[in-house]
PDB file of C-alpha atoms in Angstrom:
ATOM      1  CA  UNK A 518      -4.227 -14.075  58.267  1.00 68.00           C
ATOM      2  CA  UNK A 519      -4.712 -10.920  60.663  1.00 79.00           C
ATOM      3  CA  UNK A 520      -7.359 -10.063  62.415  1.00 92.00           C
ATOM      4  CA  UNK A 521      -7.544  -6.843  59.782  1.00 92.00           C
ATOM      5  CA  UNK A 522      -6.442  -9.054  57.046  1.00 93.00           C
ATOM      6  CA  UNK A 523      -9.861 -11.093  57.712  1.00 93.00           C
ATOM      7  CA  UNK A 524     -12.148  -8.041  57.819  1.00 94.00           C
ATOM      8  CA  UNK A 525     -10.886  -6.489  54.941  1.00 96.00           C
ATOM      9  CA  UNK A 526     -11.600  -9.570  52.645  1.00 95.00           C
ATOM     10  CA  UNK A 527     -14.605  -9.597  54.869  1.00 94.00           C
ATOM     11  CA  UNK A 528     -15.454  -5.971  53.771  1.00 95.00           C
ATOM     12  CA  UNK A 529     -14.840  -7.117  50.297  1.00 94.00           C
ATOM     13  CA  UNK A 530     -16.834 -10.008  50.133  1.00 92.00           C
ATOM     14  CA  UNK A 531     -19.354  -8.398  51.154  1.00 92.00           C
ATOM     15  CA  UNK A 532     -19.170  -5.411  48.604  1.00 91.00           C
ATOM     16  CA  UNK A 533     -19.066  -7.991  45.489  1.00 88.00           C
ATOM     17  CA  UNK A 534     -22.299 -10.009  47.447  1.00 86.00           C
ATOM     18  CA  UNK A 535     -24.394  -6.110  47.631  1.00 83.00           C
ATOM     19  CA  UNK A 536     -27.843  -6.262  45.658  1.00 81.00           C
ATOM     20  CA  UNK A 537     -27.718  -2.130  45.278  1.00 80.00           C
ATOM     21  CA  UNK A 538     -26.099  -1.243  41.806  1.00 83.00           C
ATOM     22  CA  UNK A 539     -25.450   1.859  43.303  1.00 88.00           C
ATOM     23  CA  UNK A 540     -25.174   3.213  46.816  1.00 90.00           C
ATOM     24  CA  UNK A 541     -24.067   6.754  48.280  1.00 93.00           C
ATOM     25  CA  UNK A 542     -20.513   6.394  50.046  1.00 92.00           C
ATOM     26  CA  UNK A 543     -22.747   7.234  53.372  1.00 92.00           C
ATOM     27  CA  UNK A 544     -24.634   4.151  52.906  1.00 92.00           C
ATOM     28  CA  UNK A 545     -21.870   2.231  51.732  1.00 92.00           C
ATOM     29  CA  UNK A 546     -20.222   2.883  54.793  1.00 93.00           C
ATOM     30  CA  UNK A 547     -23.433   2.090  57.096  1.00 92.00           C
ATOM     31  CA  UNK A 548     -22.649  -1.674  55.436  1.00 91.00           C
ATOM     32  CA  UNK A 549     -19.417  -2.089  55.830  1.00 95.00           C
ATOM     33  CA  UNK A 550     -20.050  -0.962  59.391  1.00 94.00           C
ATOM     34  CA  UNK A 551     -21.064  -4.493  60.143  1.00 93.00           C
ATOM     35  CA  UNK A 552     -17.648  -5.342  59.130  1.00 94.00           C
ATOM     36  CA  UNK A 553     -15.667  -2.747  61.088  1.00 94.00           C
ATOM     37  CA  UNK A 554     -15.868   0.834  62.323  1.00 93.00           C
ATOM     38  CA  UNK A 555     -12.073   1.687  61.305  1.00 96.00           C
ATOM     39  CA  UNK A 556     -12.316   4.477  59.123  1.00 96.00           C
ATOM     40  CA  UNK A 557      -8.615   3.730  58.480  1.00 97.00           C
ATOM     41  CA  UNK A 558     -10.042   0.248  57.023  1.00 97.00           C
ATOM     42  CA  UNK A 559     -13.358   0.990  55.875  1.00 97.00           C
ATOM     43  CA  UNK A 560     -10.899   3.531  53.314  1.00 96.00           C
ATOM     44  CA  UNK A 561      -8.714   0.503  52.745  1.00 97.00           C
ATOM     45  CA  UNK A 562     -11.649  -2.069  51.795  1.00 97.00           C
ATOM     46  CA  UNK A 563     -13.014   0.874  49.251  1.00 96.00           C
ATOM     47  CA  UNK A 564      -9.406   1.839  47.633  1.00 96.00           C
ATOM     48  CA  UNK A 565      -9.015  -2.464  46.828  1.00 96.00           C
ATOM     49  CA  UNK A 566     -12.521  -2.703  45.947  1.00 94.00           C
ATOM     50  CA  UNK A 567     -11.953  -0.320  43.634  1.00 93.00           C
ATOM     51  CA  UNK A 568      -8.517  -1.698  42.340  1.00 95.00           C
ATOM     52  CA  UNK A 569     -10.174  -4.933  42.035  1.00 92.00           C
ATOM     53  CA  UNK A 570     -12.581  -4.128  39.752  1.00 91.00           C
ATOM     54  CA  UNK A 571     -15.805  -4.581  42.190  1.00 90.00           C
ATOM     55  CA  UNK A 572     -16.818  -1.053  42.358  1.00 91.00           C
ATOM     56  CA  UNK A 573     -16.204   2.536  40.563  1.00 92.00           C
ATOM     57  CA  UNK A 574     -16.744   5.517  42.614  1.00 90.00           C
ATOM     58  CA  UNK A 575     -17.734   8.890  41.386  1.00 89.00           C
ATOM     59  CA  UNK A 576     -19.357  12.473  43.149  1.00 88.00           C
ATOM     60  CA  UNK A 577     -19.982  10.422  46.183  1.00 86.00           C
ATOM     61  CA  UNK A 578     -21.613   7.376  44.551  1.00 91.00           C
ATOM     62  CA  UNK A 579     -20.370   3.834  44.473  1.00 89.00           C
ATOM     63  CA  UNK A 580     -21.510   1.237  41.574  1.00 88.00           C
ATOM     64  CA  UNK A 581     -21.046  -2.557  42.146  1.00 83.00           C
ATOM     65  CA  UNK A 582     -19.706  -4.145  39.406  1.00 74.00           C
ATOM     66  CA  UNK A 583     -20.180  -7.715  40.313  1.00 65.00           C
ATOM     67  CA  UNK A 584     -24.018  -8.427  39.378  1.00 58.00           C
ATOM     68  CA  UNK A 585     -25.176 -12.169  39.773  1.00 52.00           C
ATOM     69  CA  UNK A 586     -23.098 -12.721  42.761  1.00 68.00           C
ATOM     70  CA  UNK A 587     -25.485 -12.467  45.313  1.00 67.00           C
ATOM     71  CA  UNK A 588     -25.995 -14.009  48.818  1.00 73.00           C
ATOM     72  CA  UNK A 589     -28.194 -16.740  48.598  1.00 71.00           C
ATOM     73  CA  UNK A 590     -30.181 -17.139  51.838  1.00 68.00           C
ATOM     74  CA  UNK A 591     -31.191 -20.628  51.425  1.00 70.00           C
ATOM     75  CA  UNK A 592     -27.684 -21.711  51.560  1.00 74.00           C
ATOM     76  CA  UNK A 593     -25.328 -18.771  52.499  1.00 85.00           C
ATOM     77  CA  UNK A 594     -27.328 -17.305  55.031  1.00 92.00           C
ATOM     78  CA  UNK A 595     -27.381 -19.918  58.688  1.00 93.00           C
ATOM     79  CA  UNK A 596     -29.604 -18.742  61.538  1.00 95.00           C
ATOM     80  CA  UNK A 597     -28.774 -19.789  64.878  1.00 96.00           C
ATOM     81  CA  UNK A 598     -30.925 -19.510  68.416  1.00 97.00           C
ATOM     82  CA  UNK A 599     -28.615 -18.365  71.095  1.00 96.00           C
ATOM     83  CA  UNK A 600     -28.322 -15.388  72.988  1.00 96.00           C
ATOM     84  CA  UNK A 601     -27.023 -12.840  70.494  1.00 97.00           C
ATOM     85  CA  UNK A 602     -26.668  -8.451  69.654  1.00 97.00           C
ATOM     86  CA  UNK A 603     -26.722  -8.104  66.323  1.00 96.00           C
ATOM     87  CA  UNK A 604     -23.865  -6.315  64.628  1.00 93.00           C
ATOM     88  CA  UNK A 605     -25.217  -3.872  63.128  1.00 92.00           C
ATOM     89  CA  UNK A 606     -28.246  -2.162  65.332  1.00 93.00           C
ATOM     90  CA  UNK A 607     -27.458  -3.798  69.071  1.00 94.00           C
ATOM     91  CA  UNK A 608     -30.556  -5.424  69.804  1.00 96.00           C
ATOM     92  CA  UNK A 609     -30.511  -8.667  71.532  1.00 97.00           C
ATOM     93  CA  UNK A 610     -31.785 -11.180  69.413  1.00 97.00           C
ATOM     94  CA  UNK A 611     -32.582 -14.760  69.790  1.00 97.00           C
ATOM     95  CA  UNK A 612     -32.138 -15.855  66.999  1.00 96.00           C
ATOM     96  CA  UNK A 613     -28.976 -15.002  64.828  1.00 96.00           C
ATOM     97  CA  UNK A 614     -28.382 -14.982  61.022  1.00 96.00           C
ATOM     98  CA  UNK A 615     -24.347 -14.977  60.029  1.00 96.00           C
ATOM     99  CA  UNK A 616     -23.602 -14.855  56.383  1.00 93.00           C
ATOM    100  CA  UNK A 617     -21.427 -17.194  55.562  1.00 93.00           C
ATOM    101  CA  UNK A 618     -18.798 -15.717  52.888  1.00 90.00           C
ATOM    102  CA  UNK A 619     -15.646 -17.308  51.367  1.00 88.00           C
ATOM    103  CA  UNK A 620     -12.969 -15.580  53.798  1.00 88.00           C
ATOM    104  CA  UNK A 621     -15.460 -15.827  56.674  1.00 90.00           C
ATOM    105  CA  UNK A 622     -18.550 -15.629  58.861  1.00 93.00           C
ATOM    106  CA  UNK A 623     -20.359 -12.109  59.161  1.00 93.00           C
ATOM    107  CA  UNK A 624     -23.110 -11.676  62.144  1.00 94.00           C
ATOM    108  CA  UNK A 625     -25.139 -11.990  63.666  1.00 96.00           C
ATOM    109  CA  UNK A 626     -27.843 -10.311  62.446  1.00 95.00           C
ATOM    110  CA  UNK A 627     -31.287  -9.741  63.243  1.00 95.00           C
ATOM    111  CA  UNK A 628     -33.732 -10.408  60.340  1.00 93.00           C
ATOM    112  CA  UNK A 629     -34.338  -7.387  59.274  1.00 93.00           C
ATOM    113  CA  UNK A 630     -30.247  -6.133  59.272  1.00 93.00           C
ATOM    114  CA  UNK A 631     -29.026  -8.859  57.654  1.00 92.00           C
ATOM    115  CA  UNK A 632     -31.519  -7.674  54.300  1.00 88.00           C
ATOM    116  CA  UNK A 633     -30.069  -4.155  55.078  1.00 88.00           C
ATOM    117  CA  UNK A 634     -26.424  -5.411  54.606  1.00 89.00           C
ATOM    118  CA  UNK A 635     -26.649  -7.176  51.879  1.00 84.00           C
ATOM    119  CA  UNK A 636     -28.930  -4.717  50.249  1.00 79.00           C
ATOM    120  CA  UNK A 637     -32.188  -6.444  50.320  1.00 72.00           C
ATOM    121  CA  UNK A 638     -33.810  -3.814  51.985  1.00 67.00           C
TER     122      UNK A 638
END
């Protein structure tokens, strides 16, 4: 699979996995920024998401459609020490949390951004 191939099903993955029922498309995109800053592929993830059945977009709004498939951070969720930036804000962290999704591994995160992606926040 692609490099792009990979981070779309990333970008997916992590749309069915979101805890928001609804988001606005700017804060939609602010997730899927973790995933890549393409706005080519960021587009693509939304239009198969969509097709798929795992959102519905309308006026600027996106609604999952996947409830009960959450991340579960007890088991989906592995922290490792190391010298890391975290994906989504920069900081250097020493300790970094990568979600671990079907297609993938997303991170690392801080503590705090990993709860923003996934929409625990």
């Amino acid at each position: 699979m692609s490099t792009r191939e990979t981070k779309k099903e990333l970008g997916l993955e992590l749309l069915a996995h979101l805890e928001d029922e609804e988001l606005s498309l700017a804060e939609t995109i602010d997730r899927l920024e973790a995933v890549t800053t393409s706005p080519s592929l960021t587009r693509e993830i939304l239009d198969d998401a969509e097709k798929r059945g795992l959102i519905e977009r309308e006026d600027g709004r996106l609604r999952t459609r996947t409830s009960g498939t959450y991340v579960r951070f007890e088991s989906e969720v592995v922290e490792r020490e190391g010298d890391y930036d975290c994906r989504r804000c920069g900081a250097s962290i020493s300790t970094g949390h990568f979600v671990q999704f079907e297609s993938g591994e997303l991170g690392p995160f801080g503590p705090s951004c990993v709860r923003k992606v996934l929409g625990r926040e």
